[in-house]
Coordinates of C-alpha atoms and ligand atoms in Angstrom, one line a residue:
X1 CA 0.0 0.0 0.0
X2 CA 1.6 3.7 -0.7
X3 CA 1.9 5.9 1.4
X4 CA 2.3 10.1 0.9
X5 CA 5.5 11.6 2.3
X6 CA 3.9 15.6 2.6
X7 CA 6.7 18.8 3.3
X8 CA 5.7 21.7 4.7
X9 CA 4.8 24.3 5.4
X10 CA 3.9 25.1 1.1
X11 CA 2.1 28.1 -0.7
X12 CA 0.3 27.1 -3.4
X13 CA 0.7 29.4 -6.4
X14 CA -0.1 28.9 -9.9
X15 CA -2.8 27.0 -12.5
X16 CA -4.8 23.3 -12.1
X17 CA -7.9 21.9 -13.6
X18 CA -10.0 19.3 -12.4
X19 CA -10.8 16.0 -14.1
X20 CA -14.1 15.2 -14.7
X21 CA -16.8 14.3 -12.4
X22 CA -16.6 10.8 -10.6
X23 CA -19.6 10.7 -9.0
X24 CA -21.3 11.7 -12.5
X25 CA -19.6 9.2 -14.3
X26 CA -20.6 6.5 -12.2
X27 CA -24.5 6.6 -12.7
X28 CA -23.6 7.8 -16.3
X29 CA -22.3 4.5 -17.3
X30 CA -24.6 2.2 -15.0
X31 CA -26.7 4.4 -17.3
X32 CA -25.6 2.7 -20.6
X33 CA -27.0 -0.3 -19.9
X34 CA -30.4 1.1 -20.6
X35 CA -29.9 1.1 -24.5
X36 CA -29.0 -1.4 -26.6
X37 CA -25.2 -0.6 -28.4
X38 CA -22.1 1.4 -27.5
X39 CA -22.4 4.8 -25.6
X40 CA -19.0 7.0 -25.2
X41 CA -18.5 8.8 -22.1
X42 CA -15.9 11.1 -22.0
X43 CA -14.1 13.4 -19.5
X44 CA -13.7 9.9 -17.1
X45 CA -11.0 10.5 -14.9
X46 CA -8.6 7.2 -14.2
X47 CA -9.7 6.2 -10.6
X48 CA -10.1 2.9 -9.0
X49 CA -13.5 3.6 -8.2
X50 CA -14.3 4.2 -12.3
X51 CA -12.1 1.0 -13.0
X52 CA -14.5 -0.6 -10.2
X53 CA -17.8 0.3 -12.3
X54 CA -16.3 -0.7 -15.5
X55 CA -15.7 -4.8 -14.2
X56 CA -18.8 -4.4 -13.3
X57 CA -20.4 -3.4 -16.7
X58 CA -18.6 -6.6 -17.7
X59 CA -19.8 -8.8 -15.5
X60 CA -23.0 -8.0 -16.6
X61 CA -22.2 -9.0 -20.4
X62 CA -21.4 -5.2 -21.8
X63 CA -17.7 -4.8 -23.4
X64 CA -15.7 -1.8 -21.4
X65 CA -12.6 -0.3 -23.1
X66 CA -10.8 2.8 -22.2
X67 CA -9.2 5.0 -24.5
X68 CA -7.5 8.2 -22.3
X69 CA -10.2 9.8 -20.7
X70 CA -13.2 8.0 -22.7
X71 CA -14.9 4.8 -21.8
X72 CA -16.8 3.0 -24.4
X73 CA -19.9 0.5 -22.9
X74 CA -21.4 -1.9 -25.7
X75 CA -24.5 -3.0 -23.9
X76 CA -26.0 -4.7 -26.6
X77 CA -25.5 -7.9 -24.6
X78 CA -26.6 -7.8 -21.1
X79 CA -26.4 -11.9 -20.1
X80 CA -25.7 -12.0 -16.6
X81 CA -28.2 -9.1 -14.7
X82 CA -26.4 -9.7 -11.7
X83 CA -23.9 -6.8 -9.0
X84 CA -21.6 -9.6 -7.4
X85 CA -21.0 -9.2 -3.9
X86 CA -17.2 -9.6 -5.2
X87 CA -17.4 -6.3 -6.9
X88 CA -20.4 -4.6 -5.3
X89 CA -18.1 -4.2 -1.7
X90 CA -15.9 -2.9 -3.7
X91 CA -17.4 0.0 -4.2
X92 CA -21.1 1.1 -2.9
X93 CA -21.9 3.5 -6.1
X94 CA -22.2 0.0 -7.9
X95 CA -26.0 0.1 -6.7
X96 CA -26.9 2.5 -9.3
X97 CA -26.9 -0.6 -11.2
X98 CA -30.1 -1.6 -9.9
X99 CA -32.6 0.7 -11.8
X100 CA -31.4 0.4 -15.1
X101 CA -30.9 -2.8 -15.1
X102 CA -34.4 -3.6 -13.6
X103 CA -35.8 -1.7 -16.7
X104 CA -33.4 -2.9 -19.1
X105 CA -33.9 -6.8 -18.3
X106 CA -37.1 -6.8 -15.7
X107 CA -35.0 -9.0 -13.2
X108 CA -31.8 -8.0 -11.2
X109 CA -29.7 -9.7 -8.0
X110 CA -27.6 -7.1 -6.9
X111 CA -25.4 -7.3 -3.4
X112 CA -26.5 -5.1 -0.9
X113 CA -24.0 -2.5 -0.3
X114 CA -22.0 -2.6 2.9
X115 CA -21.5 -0.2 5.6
X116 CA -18.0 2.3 4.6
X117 CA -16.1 4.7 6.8
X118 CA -18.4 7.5 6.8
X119 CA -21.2 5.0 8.2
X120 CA -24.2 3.3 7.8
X121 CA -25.7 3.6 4.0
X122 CA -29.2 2.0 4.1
X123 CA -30.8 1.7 0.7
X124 CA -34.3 1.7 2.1
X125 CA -35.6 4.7 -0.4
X126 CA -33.8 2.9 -3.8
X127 CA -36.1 0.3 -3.3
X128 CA -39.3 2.3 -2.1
X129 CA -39.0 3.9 -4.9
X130 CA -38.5 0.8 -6.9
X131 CA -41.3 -0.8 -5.8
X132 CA -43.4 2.5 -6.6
X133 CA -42.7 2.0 -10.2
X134 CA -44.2 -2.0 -9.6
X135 CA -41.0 -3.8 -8.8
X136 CA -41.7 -6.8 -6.5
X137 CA -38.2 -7.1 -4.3
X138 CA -36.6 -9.1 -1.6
X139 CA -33.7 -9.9 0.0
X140 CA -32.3 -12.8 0.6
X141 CA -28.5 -13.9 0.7
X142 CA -27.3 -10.2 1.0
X143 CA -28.5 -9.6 -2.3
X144 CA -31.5 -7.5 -3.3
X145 CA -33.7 -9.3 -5.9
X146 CA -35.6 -7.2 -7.7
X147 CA -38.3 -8.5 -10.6
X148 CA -40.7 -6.4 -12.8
X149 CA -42.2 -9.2 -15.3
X150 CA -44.9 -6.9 -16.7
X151 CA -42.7 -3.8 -16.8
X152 CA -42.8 -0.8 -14.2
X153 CA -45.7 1.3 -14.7
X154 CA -44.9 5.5 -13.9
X155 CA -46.2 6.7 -10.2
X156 CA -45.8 9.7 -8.3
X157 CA -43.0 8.9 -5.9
X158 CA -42.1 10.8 -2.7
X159 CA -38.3 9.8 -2.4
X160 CA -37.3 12.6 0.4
X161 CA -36.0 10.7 4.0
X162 CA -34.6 11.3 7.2
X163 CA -31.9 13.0 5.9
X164 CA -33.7 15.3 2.7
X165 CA -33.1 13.6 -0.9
X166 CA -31.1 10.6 -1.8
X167 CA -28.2 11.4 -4.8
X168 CA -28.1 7.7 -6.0
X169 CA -32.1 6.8 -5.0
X170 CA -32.7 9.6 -7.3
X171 CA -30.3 8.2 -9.9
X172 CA -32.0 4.8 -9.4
X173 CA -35.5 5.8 -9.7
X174 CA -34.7 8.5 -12.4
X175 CA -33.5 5.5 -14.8
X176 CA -35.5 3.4 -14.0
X177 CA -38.6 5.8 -14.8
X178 CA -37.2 6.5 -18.4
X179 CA -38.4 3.3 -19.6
X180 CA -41.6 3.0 -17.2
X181 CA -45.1 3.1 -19.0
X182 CA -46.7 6.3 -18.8
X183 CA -45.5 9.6 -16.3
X184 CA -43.5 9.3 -13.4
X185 CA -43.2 12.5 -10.9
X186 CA -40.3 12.2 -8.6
X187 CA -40.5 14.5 -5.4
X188 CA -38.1 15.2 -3.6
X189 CA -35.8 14.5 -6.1
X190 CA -31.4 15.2 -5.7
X191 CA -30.5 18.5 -6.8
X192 CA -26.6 17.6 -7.4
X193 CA -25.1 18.7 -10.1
X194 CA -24.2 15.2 -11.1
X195 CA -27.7 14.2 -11.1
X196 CA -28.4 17.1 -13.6
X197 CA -25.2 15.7 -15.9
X198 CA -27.3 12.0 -15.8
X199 CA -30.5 13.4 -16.7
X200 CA -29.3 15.1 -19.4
X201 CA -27.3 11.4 -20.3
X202 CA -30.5 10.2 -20.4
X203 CA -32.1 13.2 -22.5
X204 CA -29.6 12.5 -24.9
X205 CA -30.3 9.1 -25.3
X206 CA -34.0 10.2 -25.9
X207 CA -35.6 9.8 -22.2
X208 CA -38.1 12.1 -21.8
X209 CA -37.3 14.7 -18.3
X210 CA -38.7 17.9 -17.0
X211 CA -37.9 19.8 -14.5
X212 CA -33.8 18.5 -14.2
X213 CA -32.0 20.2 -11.6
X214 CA -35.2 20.5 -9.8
X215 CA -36.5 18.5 -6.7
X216 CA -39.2 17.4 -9.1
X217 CA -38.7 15.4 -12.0
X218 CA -41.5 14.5 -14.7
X219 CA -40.3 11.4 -16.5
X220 CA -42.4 10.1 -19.1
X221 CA -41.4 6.5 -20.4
X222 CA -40.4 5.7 -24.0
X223 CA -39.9 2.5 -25.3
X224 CA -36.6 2.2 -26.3
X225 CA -32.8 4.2 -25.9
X226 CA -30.5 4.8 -27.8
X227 CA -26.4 4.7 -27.4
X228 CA -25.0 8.3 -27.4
X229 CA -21.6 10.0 -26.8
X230 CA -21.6 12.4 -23.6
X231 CA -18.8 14.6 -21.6
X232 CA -19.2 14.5 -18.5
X233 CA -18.5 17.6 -16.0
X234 CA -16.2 18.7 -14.4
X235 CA -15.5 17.5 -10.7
X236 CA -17.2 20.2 -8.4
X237 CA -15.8 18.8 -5.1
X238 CA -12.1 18.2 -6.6
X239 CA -12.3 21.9 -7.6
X240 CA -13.4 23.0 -3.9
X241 CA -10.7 20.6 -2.5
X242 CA -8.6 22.1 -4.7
X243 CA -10.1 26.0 -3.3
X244 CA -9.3 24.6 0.4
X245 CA -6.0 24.0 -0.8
X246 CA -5.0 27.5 -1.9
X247 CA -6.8 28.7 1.1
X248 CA -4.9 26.5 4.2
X249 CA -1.7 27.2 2.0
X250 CA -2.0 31.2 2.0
X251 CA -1.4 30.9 -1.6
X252 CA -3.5 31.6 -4.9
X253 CA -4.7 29.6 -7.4
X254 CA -6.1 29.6 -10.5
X255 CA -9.1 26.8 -11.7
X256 CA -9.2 27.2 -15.1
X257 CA -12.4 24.6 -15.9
X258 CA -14.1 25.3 -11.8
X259 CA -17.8 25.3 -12.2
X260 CA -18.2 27.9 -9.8
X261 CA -22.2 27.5 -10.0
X262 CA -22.1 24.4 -8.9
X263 CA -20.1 25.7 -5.9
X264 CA -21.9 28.5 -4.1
X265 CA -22.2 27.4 -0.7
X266 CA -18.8 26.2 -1.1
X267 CA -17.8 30.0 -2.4
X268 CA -19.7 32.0 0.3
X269 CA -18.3 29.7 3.1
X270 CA -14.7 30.7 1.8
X271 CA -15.4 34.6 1.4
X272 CA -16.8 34.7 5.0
X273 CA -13.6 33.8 6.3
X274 CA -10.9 36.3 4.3
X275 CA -10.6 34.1 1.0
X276 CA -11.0 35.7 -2.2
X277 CA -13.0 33.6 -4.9
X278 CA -13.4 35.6 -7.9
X279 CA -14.6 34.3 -11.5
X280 CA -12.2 34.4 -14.4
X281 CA -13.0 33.1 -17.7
X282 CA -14.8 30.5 -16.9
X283 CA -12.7 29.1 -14.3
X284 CA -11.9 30.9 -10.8
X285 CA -9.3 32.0 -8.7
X286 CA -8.8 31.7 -5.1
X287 CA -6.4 33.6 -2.7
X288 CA -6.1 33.8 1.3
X289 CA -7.2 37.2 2.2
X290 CA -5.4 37.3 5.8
X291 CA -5.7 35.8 8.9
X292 CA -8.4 33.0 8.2
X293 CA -11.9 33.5 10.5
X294 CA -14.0 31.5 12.4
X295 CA -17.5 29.8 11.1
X296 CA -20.6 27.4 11.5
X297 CA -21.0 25.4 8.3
X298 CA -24.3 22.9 8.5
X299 CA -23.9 20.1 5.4
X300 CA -26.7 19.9 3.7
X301 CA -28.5 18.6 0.3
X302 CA -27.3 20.7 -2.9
X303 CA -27.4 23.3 -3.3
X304 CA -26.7 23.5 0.8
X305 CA -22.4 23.1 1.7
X306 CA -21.6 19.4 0.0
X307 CA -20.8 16.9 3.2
X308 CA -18.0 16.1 0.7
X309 CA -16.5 19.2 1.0
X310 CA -16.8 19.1 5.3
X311 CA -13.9 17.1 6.3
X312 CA -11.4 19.5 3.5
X313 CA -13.2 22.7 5.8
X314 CA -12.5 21.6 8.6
X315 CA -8.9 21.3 7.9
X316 CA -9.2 24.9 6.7
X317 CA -11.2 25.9 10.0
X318 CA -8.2 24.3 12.0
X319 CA -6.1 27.2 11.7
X320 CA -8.9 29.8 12.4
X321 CA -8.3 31.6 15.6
X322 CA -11.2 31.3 17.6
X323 CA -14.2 28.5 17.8
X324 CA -16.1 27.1 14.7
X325 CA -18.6 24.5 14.5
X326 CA -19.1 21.9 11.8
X327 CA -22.5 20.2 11.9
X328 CA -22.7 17.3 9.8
X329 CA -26.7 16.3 8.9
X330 CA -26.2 14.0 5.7
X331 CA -22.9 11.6 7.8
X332 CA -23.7 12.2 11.1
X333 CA -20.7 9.5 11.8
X334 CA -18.3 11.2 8.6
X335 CA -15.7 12.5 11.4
X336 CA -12.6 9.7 10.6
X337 CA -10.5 13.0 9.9
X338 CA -10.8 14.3 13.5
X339 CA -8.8 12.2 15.3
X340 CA -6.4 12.1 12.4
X341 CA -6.4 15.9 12.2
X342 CA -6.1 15.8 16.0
X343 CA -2.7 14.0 15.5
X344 CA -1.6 17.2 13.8
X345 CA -1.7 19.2 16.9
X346 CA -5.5 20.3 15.9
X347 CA -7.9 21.3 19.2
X348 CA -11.3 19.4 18.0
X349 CA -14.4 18.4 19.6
X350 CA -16.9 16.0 18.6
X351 CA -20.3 16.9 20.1
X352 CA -22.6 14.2 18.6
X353 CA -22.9 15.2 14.9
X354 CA -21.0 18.2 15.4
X355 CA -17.4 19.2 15.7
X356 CA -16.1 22.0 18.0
X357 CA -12.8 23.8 16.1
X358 CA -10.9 25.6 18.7
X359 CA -8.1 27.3 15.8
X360 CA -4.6 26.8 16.6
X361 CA -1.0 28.7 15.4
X362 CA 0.1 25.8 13.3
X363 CA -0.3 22.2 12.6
X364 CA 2.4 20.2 12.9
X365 CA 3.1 17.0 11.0
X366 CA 2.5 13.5 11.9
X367 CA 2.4 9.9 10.7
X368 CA -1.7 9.5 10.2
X369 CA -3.8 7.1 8.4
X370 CA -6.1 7.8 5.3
X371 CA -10.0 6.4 5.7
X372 CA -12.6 7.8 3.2
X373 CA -11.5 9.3 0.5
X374 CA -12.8 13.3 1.5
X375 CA -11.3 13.0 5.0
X376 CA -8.1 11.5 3.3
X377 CA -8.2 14.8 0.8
X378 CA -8.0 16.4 3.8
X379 CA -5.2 15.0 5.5
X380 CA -3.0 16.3 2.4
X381 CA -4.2 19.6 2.5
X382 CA -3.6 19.6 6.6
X383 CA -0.1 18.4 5.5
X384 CA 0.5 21.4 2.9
X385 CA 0.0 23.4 5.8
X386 CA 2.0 22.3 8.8
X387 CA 5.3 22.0 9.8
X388 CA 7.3 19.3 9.0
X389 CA 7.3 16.2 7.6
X390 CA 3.7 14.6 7.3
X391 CA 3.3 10.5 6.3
X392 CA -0.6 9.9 5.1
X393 CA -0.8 5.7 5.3
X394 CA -3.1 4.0 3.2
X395 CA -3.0 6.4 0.3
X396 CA -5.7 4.1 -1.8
X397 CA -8.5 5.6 -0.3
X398 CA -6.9 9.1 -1.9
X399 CA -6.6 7.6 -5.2
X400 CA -10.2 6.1 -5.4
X401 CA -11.5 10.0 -5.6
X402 CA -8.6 11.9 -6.7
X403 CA -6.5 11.0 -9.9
X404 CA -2.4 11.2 -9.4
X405 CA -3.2 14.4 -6.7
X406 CA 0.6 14.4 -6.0
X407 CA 1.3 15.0 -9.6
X408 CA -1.0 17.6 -9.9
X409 CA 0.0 19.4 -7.0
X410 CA 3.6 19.3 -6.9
X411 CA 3.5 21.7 -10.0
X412 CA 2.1 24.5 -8.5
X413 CA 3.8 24.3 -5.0
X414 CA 3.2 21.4 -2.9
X415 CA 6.1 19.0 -2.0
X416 CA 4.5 15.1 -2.0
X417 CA 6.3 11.8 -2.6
X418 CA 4.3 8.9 -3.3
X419 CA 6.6 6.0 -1.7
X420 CA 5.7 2.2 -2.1
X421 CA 4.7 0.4 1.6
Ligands
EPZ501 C1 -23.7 10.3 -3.0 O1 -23.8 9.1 -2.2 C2 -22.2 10.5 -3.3 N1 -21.6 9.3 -3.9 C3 -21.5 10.7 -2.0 O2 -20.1 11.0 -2.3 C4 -22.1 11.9 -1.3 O3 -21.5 12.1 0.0 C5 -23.6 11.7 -1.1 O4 -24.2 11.4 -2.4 C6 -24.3 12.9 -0.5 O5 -24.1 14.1 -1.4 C7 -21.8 9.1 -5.3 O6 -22.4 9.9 -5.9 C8 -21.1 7.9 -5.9 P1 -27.3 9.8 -0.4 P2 -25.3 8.5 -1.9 O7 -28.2 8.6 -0.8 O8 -26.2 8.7 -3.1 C9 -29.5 8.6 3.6 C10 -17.8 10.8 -2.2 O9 -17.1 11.2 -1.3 N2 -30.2 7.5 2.8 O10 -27.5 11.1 -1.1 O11 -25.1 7.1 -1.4 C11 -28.0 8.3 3.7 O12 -27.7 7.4 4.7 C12 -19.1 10.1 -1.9 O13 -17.6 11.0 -3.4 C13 -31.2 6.8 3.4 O14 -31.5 7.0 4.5 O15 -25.8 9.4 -0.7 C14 -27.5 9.7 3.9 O16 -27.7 10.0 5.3 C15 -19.2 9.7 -0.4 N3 -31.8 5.8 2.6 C16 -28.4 10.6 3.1 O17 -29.6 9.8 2.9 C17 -31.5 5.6 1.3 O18 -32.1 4.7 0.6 C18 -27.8 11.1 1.8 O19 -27.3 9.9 1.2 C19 -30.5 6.4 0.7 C20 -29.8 7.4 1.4

């Protein structure tokens, strides 16, 4: 397993773009399967979790080649409608499977998706929703087996929960829906951006959608799908990892393809506290703008501040004289960087779903261990920022998120060796 050997104190200075969107891609190309032939997605970054999605396409019968950033899925055969446990813990995201291929084929198995480190990740709405449209499903063996032998018929669907809207129940529902009979209204529907990039997938491929980017979606089913070529957008939370970066550095940098809209909260969070985001050509660029202040940031559904931009914040927040407070509502248990960050000399506080950040001078650096892949993110950018030399362990979970980061940041300031365990 690698590890990251981090320098610092660094300023970050200079140009860096952002790959494409992984957690658009993912429900893009689970999205394939819905039309018979080869659809093109482009813009893929190279991650595991990608890689992940793609065996997975295969196992279900489609052929999966990468060229550079494009992956081509021919789902013309789809013999095996089955997410193996195998793969399936692997990587939770594979149970955007489940819709398409219960439209596509009108019987799936998929594994149930474990637990991961930000907590427990029921799947309770996916299959309300499921069974709204007319599936009949079970579980049995830690798989979820899902049948629709006279088709799903459209339905208004309520898919809000405990916790506001679900970004992959949406995705499930939302494909499945395309190729329902008649007019399915989804309430309560995910606002993400990435959920707007698969609607407009599946607009492309000749689904009929209203109201994308909306929490309510008008679906009305088609017969039939058609393979299309798509780019997908650029990753929103690399970019605002990426922001946090400048920020904990002191430095400035430029984003050349940042979707800012797609980043408000994110934006207003960072002016609050002395950091300059301004818009430039499409891109933006972010500076520190003096001693960093204090704040309360609640996570919330888009377009609220993204849970996966928290644990990168808090980093930020660390080094913010005074107390902050970081209130997590989506992962109440998505705190695995607070002890981490605590190793670092950090003064934290978990309160329940909340984290009390009393701002110190400096961080200083320490042997800590990566978890999920956003409170791993921000273990390097804790790293950029304290003194001494910092070893991150278990450097996988950086890599399932965030493609090559080292060699992306060492050109514009930051000092990271990737060494073999
Ligand atoms: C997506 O996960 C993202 N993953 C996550 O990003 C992201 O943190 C999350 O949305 C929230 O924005 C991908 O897109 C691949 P949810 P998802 O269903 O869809 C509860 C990353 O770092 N819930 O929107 O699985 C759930 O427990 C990853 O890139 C139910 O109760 O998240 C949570 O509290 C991590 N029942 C809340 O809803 C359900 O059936 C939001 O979860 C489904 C969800």
């Amino acid at each position: 397993m690698d590890v990251f050997q981090i320098e610092g104190p660094v300023q970050l200075k200079g140009s860096i773009k952002v790959n494409g969107a992984k957690n658009a891609a993912l429900p893009i190309m689970a999205a394939a399967v819905l039309a018979e032939g080869r659809s093109t997605v482009k813009n893929v970054p190279n991650l595991s979790d990608i890689s992940v999605c793609g065996e997975l396409l295969k196992s279900l019968g489609c052929n999966v080649e990468r060229q550079g950033d494009e992956i081509s899925i021919d789902a013309t055969t789809i013999d095996n409608p089955v997410g193996d446990y195998e793969i399936v813990r692997k990587m939770r995201a594979s149970i955007c499977i489940l819709g398409p291929l219960l439209a596509r084929c009108g019987k799936v198995r998929v594994s149930m998706p474990g637990g991961c480190a930000i907590g427990y990740r029921p799947v309770d709405i996916h299959l309300r929703g499921l069974r709204e449209l007319g599936a009949d499903i079970f579980i049995e063996n830690g798989y979820i087996v899902a049948t629709a032998p006279k088709g799903l018929k459209g339905k208004e669907i309520f898919l809000g929960g405990p916790f506001g809207s679900t970004v992959l129940g949406t995705a499930n529902v939302l494909m499945a829906a395309t190729l329902a009979k008649g007019v399915t209204v989804i309430e309560s529907a995910a606002c993400e951006p990435e959920i707007t990039d698969l609607a407009n997938f599946l607009k492309k491929m000749g689904a009929r959608i209203k109201g994308v980017g909306s929490p309510r979606l008008v679906i009305k089913g088609v017969r039939h799908l058609k393979p299309v070529e798509y780019e997908v957008i650029p990753d929103r939370i690399e970019a605002g990892t990426f922001m946090t970066a400048a920020a904990i550095t002191g430095g400035e940098l430029d984003i050349p393809n940042c979707c800012l809209d797609d980043l408000m909260a994110m934006a207003d969070a960072l002016r609050n506290i002395n950091v300059t985001v301004e818009k430039n050509n499409g891109g933006c660029v972010i500076a520190r703008d003096g001693i960093i202040k204090t704040a309360q940031i609640t996570t919330q559904p888009y377009p609220g501040f993204p849970t996966d931009l928290q644990a990168q914040f808090m980093s930020l927040l660390c080094l913010a004289p005074g107390n902050s407070v970081i209130i997590e509502k989506i992962f109440p248990d998505r705190f695995m960087h607070v002890a981490e960050l605590s190793r670092m000399a950090a003064s934290l506080r978990k309160e329940g779903a909340a984290v009390i950040i009393s701002g110190v001078d400096k961080l200083k650096a320490a042997p800590v261990m990566a978890s999920d892949l956003r409170a791993s993110a921000a273990l390097v950018l804790a790293a950029m920022a304290a003194e001494g030399t910092t070893v991150i362990n278990r450097v996988y979970h950086i890599d399932r998120g965030y493609e090559k980061i080292e060699e992306r940041l060492n050109p514009v300031g930051a000092k990271i060796i990737r060494l073999k365990d």
